[in-house]
């Protein structure tokens, strides 16, 4: 048991250390983003229309690459800059459910049929989950 | 780690470039970055604890075994829970899932598992820090429901059961 605890502590520490350079890089980018990108620029991409914003969020998340925490940092900052929660939810969800860069690997391992089915369903359900989550929070008065 | 270091060097070069070009806004950017880092420091202690607990108590091989043995509707619930509990990169899981498919596990169960994997337990403290507990709980519940529905849709319309 003592050995297992020691190994788990070591594994977790090593895993966390591995992602630290990426975290620092993203935090640096977020600082640049906040300083240089104005809300007016963002409004060109996210105009407040639910469907439009959700689709933009899904596309942005789907083409992005990286660990989930990156999407939380970016999404959190987008929210502070006035981007709608619909778009941010779609972004952080599609970041982990859809992955354009993973498509070739998925096709190679699972085949074309499975990959298409999985990604089409993921795309549709990411839109639905994003909208329903925000609706629920609004109904409950949490946002 | 290598890509992280390259990315970090690129970001540092951008900051240096902006500083040399005489932009004062770069100090504002640096200030924002330090504020974000301060906010994240406590979250990372929580993330470390979650990573440790998962590494201690969750065994990927056991997850795959349970997932393989379940039958009927219960199988979808197990696939969903297995997806939530599974950790590590997708690249590691894809070959395991493909071997399960070859052993007869249905595509509908694999789809349920894969969608449920979008819940990342170690990163929940960070999600709460940025979006609040209500949002995090709501999103997690809907992801779980969505993963089940997707599996059942595939079962009904593509596997004819």
PDB file of C-alpha atoms in Angstrom, chain A residues 44-47 50-62 87 90-91 94:
ATOM      1  CA  UNK A  44     -17.575  39.915 -35.020  1.00  0.00           C
ATOM      2  CA  UNK A  45     -17.299  36.187 -34.324  1.00  0.00           C
ATOM      3  CA  UNK A  46     -19.939  35.819 -31.612  1.00  0.00           C
ATOM      4  CA  UNK A  47     -22.946  37.992 -32.327  1.00  0.00           C
ATOM      5  CA  UNK A  50     -27.751  31.347 -29.838  1.00  0.00           C
ATOM      6  CA  UNK A  51     -27.470  29.036 -32.867  1.00  0.00           C
ATOM      7  CA  UNK A  52     -24.717  31.102 -34.493  1.00  0.00           C
ATOM      8  CA  UNK A  53     -22.712  31.331 -31.266  1.00  0.00           C
ATOM      9  CA  UNK A  54     -23.094  27.625 -30.485  1.00  0.00           C
ATOM     10  CA  UNK A  55     -21.955  26.659 -33.990  1.00  0.00           C
ATOM     11  CA  UNK A  56     -18.966  28.992 -33.756  1.00  0.00           C
ATOM     12  CA  UNK A  57     -18.104  27.494 -30.365  1.00  0.00           C
ATOM     13  CA  UNK A  58     -18.419  23.926 -31.687  1.00  0.00           C
ATOM     14  CA  UNK A  59     -16.226  24.667 -34.711  1.00  0.00           C
ATOM     15  CA  UNK A  60     -13.588  26.484 -32.626  1.00  0.00           C
ATOM     16  CA  UNK A  61     -13.486  23.646 -30.084  1.00  0.00           C
ATOM     17  CA  UNK A  62     -13.517  20.936 -32.744  1.00  0.00           C
ATOM     18  CA  UNK A  87     -20.774  29.581 -27.206  1.00  0.00           C
ATOM     19  CA  UNK A  90     -20.138  24.504 -26.952  1.00  0.00           C
ATOM     20  CA  UNK A  91     -16.442  25.356 -27.162  1.00  0.00           C
ATOM     21  CA  UNK A  94     -16.497  20.144 -28.504  1.00  0.00           C
TER      22      UNK A  94
END
